Coordinates of C-alpha atoms and ligand atoms in Angstrom, one line a residue:
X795 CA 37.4 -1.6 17.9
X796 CA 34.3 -2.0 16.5
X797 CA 34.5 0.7 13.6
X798 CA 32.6 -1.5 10.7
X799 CA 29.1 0.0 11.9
X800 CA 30.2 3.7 13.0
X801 CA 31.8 3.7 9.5
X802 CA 28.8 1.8 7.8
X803 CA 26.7 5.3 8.5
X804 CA 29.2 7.8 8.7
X805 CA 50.5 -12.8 43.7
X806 CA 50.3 -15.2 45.9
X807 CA 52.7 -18.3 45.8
X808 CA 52.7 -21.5 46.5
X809 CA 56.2 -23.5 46.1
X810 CA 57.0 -26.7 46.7
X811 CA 58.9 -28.8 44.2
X812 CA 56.2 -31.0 43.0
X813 CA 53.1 -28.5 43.7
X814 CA 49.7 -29.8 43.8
X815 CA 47.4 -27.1 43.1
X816 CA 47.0 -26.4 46.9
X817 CA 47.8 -28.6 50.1
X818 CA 46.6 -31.9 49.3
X819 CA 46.1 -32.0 53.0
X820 CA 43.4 -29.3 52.8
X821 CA 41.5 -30.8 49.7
X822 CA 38.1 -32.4 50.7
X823 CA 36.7 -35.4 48.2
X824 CA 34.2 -33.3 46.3
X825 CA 36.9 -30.5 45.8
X826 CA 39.0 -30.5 42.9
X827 CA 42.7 -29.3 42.5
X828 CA 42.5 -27.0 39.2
X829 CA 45.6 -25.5 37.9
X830 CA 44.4 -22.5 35.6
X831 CA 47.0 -21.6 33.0
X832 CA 46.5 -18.0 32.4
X833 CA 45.8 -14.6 34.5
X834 CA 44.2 -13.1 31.4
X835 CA 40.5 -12.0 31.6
X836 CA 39.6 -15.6 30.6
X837 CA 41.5 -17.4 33.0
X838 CA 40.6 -15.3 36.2
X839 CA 36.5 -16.1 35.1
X840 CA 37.4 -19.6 35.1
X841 CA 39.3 -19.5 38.2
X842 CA 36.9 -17.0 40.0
X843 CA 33.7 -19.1 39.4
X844 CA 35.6 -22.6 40.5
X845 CA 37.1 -21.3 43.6
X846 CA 33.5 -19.8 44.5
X847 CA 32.5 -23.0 44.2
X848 CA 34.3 -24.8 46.7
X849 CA 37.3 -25.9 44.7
X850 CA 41.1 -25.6 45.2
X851 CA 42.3 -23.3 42.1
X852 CA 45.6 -22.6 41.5
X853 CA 46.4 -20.0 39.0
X854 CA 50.0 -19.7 37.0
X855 CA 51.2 -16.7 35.2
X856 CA 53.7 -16.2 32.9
X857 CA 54.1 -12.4 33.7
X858 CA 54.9 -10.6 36.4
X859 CA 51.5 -9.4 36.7
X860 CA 48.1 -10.3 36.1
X861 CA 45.3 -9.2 33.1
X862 CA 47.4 -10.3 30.1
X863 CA 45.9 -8.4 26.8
X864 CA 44.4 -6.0 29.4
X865 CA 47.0 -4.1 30.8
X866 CA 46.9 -0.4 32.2
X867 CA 50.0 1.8 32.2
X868 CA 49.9 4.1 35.0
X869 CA 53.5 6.1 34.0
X870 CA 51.5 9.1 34.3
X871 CA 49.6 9.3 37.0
X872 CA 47.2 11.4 36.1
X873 CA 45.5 9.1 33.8
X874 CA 46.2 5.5 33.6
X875 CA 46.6 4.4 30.1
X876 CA 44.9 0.9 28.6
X877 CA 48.0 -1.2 26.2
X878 CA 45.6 -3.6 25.6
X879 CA 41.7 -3.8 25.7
X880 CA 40.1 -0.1 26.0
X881 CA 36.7 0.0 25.5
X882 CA 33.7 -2.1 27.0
X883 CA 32.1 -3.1 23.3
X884 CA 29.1 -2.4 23.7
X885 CA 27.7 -2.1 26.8
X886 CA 24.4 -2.8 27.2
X887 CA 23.5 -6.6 28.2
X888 CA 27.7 -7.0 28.2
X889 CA 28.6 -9.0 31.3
X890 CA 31.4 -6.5 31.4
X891 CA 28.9 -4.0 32.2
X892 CA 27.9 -6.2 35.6
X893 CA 30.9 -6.6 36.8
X894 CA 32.2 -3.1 36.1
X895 CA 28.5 -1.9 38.2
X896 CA 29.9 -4.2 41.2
X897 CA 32.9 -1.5 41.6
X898 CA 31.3 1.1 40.6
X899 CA 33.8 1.8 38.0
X900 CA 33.5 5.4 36.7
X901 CA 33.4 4.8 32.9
X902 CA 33.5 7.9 30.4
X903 CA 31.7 7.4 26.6
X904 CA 33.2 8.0 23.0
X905 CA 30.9 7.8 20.3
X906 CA 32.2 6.8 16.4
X907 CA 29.3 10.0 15.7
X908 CA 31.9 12.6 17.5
X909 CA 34.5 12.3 14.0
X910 CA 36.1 13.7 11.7
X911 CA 37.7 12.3 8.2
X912 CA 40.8 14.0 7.1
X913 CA 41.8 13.5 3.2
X914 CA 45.5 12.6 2.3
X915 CA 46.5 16.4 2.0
X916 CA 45.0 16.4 5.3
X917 CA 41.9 18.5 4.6
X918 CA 38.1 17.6 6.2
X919 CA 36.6 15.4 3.7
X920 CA 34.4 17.8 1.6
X921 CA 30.7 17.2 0.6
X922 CA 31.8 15.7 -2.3
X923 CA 34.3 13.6 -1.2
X924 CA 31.7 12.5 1.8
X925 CA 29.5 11.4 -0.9
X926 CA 31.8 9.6 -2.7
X927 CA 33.4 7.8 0.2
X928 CA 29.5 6.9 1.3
X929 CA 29.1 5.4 -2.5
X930 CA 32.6 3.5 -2.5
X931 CA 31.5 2.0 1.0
X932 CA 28.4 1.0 -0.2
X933 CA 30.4 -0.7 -3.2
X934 CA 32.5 -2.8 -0.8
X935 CA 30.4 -4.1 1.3
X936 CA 28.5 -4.8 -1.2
X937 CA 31.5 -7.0 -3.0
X938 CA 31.3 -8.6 0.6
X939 CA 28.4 -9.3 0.7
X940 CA 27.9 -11.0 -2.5
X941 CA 31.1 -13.1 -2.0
X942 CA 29.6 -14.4 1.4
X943 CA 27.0 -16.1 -1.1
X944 CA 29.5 -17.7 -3.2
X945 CA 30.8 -21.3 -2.9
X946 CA 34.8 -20.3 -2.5
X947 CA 36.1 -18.5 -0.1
X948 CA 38.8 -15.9 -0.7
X949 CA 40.4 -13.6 1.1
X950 CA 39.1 -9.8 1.5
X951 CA 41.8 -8.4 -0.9
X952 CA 41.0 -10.7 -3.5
X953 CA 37.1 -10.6 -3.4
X954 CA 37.8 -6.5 -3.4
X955 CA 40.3 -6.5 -6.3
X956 CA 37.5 -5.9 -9.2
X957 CA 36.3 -3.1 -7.7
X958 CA 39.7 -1.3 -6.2
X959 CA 41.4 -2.2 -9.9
X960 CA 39.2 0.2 -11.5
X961 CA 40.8 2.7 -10.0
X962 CA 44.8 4.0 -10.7
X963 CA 46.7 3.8 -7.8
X964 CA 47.5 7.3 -7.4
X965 CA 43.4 8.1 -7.7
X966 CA 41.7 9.5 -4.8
X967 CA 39.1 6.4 -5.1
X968 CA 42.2 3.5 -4.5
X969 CA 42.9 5.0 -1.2
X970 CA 39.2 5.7 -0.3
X971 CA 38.7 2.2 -0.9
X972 CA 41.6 1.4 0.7
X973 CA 40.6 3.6 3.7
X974 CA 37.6 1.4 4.1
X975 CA 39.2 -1.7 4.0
X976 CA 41.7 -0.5 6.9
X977 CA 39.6 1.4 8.6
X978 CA 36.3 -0.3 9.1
X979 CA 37.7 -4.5 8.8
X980 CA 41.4 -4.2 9.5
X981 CA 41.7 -1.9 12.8
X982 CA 38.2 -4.4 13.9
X983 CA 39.7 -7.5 13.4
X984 CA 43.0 -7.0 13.5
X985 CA 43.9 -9.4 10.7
X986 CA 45.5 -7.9 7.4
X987 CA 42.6 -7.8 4.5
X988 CA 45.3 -9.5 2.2
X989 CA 44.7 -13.1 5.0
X990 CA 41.3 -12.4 6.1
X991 CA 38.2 -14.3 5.0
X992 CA 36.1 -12.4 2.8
X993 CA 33.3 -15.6 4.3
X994 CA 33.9 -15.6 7.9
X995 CA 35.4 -12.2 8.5
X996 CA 32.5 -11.1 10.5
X997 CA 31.0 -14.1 12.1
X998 CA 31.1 -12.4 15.4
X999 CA 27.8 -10.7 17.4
X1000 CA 28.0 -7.5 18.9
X1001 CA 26.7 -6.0 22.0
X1002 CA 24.9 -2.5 21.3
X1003 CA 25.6 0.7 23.2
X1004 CA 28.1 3.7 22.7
X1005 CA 31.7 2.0 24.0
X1006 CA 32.7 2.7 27.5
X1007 CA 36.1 3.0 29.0
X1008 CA 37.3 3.1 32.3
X1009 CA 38.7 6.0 34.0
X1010 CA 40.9 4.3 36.0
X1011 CA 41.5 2.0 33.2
X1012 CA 40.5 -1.5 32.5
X1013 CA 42.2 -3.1 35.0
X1014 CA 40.0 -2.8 37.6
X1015 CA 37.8 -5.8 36.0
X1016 CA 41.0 -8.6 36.4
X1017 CA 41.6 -6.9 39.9
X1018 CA 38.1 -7.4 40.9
X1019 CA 37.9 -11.3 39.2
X1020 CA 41.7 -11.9 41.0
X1021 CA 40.0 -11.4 44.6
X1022 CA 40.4 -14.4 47.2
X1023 CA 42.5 -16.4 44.4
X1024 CA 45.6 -18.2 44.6
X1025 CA 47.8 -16.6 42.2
X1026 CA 51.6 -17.1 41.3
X1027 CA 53.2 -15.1 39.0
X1028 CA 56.6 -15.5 37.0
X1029 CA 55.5 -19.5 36.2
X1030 CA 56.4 -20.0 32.3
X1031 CA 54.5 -23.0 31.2
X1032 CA 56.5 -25.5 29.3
X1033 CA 54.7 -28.6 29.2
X1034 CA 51.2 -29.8 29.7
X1035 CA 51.3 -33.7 30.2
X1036 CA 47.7 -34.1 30.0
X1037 CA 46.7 -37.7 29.5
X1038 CA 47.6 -38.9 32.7
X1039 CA 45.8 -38.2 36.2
X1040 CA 47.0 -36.2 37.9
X1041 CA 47.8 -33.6 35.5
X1042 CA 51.2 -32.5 35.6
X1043 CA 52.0 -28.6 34.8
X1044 CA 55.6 -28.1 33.8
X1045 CA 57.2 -24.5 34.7
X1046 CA 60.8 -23.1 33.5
X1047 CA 61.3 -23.4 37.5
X1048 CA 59.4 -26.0 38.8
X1049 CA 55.7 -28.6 38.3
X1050 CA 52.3 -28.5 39.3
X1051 CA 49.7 -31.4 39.6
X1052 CA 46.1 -31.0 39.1
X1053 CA 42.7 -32.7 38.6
X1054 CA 41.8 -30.5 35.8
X1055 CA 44.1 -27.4 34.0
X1056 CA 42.3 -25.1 32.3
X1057 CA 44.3 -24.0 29.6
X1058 CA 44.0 -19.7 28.4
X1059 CA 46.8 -19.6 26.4
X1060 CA 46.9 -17.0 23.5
X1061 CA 46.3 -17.9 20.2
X1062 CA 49.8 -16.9 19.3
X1063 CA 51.2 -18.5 21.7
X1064 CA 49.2 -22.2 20.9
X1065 CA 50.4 -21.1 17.4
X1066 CA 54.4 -20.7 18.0
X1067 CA 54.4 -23.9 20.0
X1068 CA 56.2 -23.1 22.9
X1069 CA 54.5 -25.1 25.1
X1070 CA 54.6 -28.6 24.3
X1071 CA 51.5 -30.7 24.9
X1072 CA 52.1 -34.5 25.5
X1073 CA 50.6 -35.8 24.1
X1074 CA 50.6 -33.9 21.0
X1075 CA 46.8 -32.1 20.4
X1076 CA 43.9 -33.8 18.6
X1077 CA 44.8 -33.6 14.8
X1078 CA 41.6 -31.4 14.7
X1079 CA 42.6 -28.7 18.2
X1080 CA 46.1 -28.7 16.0
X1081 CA 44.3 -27.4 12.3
X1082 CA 41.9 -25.3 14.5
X1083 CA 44.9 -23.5 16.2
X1084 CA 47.0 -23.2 12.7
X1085 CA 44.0 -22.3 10.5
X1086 CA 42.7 -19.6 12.5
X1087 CA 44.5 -16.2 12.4
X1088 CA 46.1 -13.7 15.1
X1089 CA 46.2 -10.1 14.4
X1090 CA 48.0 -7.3 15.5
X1091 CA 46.6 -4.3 16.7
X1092 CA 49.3 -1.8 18.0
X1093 CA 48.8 1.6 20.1
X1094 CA 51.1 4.6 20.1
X1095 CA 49.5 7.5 23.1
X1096 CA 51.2 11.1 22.2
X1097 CA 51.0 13.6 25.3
X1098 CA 51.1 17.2 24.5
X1099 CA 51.2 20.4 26.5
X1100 CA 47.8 21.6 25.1
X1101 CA 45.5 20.0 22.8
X1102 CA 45.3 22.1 18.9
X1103 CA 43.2 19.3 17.3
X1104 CA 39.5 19.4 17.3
X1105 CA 38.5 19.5 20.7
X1106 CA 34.8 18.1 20.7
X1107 CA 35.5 15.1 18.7
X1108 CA 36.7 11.6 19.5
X1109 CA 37.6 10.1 16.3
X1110 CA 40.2 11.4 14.1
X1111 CA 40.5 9.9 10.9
X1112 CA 43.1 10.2 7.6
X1113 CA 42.9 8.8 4.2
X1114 CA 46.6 8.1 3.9
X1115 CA 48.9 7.7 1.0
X1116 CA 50.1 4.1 1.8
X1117 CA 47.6 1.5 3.1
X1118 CA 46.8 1.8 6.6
X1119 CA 49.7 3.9 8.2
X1120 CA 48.4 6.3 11.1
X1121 CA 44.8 6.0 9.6
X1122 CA 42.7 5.8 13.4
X1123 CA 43.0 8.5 16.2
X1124 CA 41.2 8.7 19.6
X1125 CA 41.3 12.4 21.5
X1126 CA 41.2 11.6 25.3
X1127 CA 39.9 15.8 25.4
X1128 CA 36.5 15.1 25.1
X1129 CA 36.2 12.1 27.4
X1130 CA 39.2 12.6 29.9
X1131 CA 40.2 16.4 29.2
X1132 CA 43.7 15.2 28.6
X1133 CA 45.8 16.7 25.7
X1134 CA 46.5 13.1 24.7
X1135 CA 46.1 11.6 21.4
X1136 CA 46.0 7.6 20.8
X1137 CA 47.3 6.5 17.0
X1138 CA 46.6 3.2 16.2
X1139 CA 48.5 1.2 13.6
X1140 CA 46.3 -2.5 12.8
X1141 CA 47.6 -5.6 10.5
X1142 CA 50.7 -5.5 8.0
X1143 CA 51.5 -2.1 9.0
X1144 CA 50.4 -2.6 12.6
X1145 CA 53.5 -5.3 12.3
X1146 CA 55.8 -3.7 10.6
X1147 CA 56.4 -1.4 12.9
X1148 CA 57.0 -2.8 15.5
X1149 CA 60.7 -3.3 14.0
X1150 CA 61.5 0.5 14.9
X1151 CA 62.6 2.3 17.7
X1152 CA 60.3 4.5 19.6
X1153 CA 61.5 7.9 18.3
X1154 CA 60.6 6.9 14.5
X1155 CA 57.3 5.5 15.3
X1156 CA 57.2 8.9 16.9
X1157 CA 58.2 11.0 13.9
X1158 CA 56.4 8.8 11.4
X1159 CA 53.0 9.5 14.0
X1160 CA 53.9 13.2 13.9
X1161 CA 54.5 13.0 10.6
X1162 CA 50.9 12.1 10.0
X1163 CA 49.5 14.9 12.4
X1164 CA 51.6 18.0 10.6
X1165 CA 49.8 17.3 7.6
X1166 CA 46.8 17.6 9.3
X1167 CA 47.1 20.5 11.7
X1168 CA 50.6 21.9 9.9
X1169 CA 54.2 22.3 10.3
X1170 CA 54.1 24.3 13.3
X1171 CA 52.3 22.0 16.2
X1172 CA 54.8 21.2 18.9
X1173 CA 56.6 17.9 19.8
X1174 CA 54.9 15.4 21.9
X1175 CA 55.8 16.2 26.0
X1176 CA 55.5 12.0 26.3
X1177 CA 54.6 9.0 24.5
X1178 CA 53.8 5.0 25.4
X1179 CA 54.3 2.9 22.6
X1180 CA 53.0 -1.1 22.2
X1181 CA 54.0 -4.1 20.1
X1182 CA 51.6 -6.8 20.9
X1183 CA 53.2 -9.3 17.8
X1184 CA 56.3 -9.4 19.5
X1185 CA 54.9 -9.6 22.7
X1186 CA 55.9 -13.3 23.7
X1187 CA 53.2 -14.1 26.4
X1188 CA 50.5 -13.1 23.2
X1189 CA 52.5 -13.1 19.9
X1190 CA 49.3 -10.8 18.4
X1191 CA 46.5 -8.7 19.9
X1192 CA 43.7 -10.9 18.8
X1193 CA 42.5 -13.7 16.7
X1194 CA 40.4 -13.2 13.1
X1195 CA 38.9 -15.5 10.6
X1196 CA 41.5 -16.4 8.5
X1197 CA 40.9 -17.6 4.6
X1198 CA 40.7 -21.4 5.3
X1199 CA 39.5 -21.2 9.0
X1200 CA 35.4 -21.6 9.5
X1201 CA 33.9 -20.3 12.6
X1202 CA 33.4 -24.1 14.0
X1203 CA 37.3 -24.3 14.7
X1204 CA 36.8 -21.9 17.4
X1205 CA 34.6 -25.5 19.2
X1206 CA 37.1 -27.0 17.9
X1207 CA 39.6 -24.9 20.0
X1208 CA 37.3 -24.6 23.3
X1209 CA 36.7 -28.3 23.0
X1210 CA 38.1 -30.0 26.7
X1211 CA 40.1 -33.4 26.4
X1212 CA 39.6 -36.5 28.4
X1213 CA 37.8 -34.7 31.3
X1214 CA 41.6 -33.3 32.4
X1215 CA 42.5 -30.3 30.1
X1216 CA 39.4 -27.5 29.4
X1217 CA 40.5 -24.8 26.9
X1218 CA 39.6 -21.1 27.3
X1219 CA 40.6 -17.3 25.9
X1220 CA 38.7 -15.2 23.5
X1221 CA 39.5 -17.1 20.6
X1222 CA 37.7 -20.1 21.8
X1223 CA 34.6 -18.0 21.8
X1224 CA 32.8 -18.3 18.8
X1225 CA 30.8 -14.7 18.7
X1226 CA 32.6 -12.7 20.8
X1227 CA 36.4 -13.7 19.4
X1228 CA 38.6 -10.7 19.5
X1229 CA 36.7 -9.2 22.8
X1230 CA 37.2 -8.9 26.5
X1231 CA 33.5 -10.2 27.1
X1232 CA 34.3 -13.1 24.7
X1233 CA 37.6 -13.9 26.6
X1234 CA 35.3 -13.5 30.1
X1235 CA 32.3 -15.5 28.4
X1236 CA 35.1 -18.3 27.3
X1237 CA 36.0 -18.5 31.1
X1238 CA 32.9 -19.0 32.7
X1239 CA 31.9 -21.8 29.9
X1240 CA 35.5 -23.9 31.0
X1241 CA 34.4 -23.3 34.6
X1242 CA 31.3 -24.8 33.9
X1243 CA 32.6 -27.8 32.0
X1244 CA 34.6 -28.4 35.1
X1245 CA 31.5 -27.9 37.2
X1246 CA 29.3 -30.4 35.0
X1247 CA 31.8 -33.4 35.5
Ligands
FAD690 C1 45.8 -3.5 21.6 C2 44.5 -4.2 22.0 C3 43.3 -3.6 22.0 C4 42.1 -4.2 22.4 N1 41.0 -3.5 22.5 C5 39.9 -4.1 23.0 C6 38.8 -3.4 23.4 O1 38.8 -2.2 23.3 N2 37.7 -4.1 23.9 C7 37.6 -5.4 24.0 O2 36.6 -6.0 24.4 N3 38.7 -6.2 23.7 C8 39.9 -5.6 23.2 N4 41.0 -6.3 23.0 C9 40.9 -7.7 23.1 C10 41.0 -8.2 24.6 O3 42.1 -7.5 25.3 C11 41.3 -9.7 24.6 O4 40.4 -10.4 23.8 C12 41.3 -10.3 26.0 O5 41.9 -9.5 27.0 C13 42.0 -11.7 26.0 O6 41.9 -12.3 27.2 P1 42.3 -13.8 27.3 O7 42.1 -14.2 28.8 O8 41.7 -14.6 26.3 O9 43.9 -13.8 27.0 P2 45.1 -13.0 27.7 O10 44.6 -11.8 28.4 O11 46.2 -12.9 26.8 O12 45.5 -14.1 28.9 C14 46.3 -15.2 28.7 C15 47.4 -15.2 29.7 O13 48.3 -16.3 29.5 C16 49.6 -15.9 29.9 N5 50.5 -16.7 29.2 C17 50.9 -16.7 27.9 N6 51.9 -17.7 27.7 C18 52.1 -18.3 28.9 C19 52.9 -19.4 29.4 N7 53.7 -20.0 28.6 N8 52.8 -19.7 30.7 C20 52.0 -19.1 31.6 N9 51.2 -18.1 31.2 C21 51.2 -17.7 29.9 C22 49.6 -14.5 29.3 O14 50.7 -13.7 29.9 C23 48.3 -13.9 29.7 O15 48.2 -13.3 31.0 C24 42.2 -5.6 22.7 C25 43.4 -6.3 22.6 C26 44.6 -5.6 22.3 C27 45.9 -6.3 22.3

């Protein structure tokens, strides 16, 4: 989400045992068998541009379906719901954008001006308290700011721990400041404030434009890049034996053998190991992937009979007690007119409960809403819950400058090796980490190294 500024002012298989990555029969001498690991945003850009241009792409999926971190529910039919990436960041000059005109794609706006910020006793912010959250912004970023001068990096917590330790805990100004730390860095990157680098945390670029999402959800963009492609589904890569031609692509059910594999595994998943590259990595792919952090950013949709919050805004915001629970709210009234509410829970928190069983992440949610619009609102009709960390196909939602990481690793991480493994997913961009364009981008570029050859 990109909440710093808003808040700044205001199937198709192919089995054999040993599987090249399409008939060898069929492959001409320019054209190059590419296994593409991945049917994630990233890897159907890589594997959409190749296979325009002549080559024999094979792409293997863990799931049972393609998009990976884009992934649109459609349990109720009447509007398909986004688990993963919602919003086209910024729209204007965002390939996204392009691709989404191609289809047509209906697209609806929110806008961070359409808000409201609730205090802890779940009251609009007053003047006052406006002003004073404006001041104790200003105060933070500032802290920022002048850290991102100094020598030694340190992570956001720490550089903030002057100001907030001013304040007693129980004060109104230790959970604005807190607020602001959750609200505007933690739900953006994803990463807790306590890991994330108070030099690097916002390395990235933005696109400009009010965020767009899809009517019919954001799936349409991997179903329009998955056209014409060879895709088989249910392959859970193992092992990558990479420095040896052909390229062999270990499954839990079978192998592949390709010219080049372009690699779009998750962060998370690089990070857990569970796919064993032999060789090992390059000492400096292995300190890229360990040094740079994943996040968590988790989702819970409430469906009611009828919508009793504020009707014409999009944002719903509370200062809470405890740092970051139930802090962010979308209304889908305003853009969808669906009596739907979206809580989102980012970081530590964002972690944490994903432990819990639906109906307490429930009642803690409504929990959160009573205090705002009182005792007396009804139960949720429905709900759709996510827990990205324990996802094991993402292990996070999406990468963050960790304390100890510098933006370079992410070269460091898109960096191909020995002309047969090319390395692609959104943390392997360096400005658009954490995005849908910056996963799309990162495909393309791996495309192109192929292409370049
Ligand atoms: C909750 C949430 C909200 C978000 N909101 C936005 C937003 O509003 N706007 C935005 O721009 N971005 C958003 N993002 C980020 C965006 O979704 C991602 O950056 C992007 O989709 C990542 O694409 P990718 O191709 O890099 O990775 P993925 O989509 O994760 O693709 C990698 C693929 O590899 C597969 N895989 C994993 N392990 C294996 C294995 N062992 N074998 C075979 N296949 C494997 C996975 O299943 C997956 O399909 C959000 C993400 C989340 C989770």
């Amino acid at each position: 989400m990109y909440r710093r500024n808003f808040l700044k002012i205001g199937g198709l298989a192919l089995m054999v045992s040993v599987h090249s990555a399409c008939g060898e029969d069929s492959v001409t001498s320019n054209q190059k068998r590419i296994v593409v690991i991945g049917a994630g945003l990233s890897g159907l850009a890589a594997a959409q541009e190749l296979h325009r241009q002549g080559h024999s792409v094979l792409v293997i999926e863990a799931r049972k379906r393609i998009g990976g971190r884009i992934w649109t529910s459609t349990q109720w039919t009447d509007m398909p719901l986004d688990f993963g990436a919602t919003w086209i960041h910024g729209p204007q000059g965002n390939p996204l954008t392009d691709l989404a005109d191609q289809i047509n794609a209906t697209r609806l706006t929110t806008s961070y001006d359409r808000a409201v910020i609730y205090n802890t006793s779940g009251k609009p912010l007053s003047e006052a308290e406006e002003a004073r959250m404006s001041d104790l912004r200003a105060q933070v970023f500032r802290a920022l700011e002048q850290a991102q001068d100094g020598d030694t990096d340190a992570s956001i917590r720490q550089v903030i721990t002057p100001l907030i330790n001013q304040f007693d805990e129980a004060s109104q100004d230790y959970r604005f400041i807190n607020f602001i730390l959750n609200g505007a860095i933690e739900h953006e990157y994803s990463g807790s404030v306590e890991r994330l680098s108070a030099h690097w945390y916002d390395s990235d670029r933005e696109f400009e434009g009010d965020d767009v999402l899809f009517a019919r959800g954001f799936q349409v963009i991997p179903e329009l890049l998955a056209q014409g492609l060879q895709i088989e589904l249910g392959q859970v890569v193992k092992e990558i034996q990479w420095q040896r031609s052909p390229v062999r692509v270990i499954t839990q059910k079978t192998e592949f053998s390709a010219d080049h594999v372009v690699v779009t595994l998750p962060l998370g998943v690089l990070q857990a190991n569970t796919v064993r590259f032999s060789p090992e990595l390059p000492r400096s792919k292995q300190d890229a992937i360990a040094k740079l952090g994943m996040g968590v950013l988790n989702k819970c949709y409430l469906r009611f009979a009828d919508v009793f919050w504020d009707a014409d805004v999009d944002w719903l915001e509370y200062i809470p007690a405890r740092h970051g629970e139930w802090t962010e709210w979308v209304s889908f009234k305003q853009a969808a007119n669906l009596p739907v509410l979206l809580g989102f829970n980012a970081a530590d928190w964002g972690r944490a409960i994903e432990t819990w069983s639906n109906e307490q992440i429930v009642a803690s949610a409504m929990q959160t809403l009573r205090t705002i619009y009182g005792v007396s609102i009804p139960e949720p009709i429905d709900y759709q819950i996510t827990r990205w960390a324990t996802d094991p196909f993402s292990l996070g939602s999406y990468s963050y400058n960790r304390v100890g990481a510098v933006p370079k690793m992410r070269q460091e991480l898109a960096a191909p090796l020995e002309k047969s493994i090319f390395f692609a997913g959104e943390a392997s961009h360096q400005d658009y980490f954490g995005t849908a364009h910056g996963a799309y981008l990162s495909g393309l570029r791996a495309a192109q190294e192929i292409l370049n050859l």
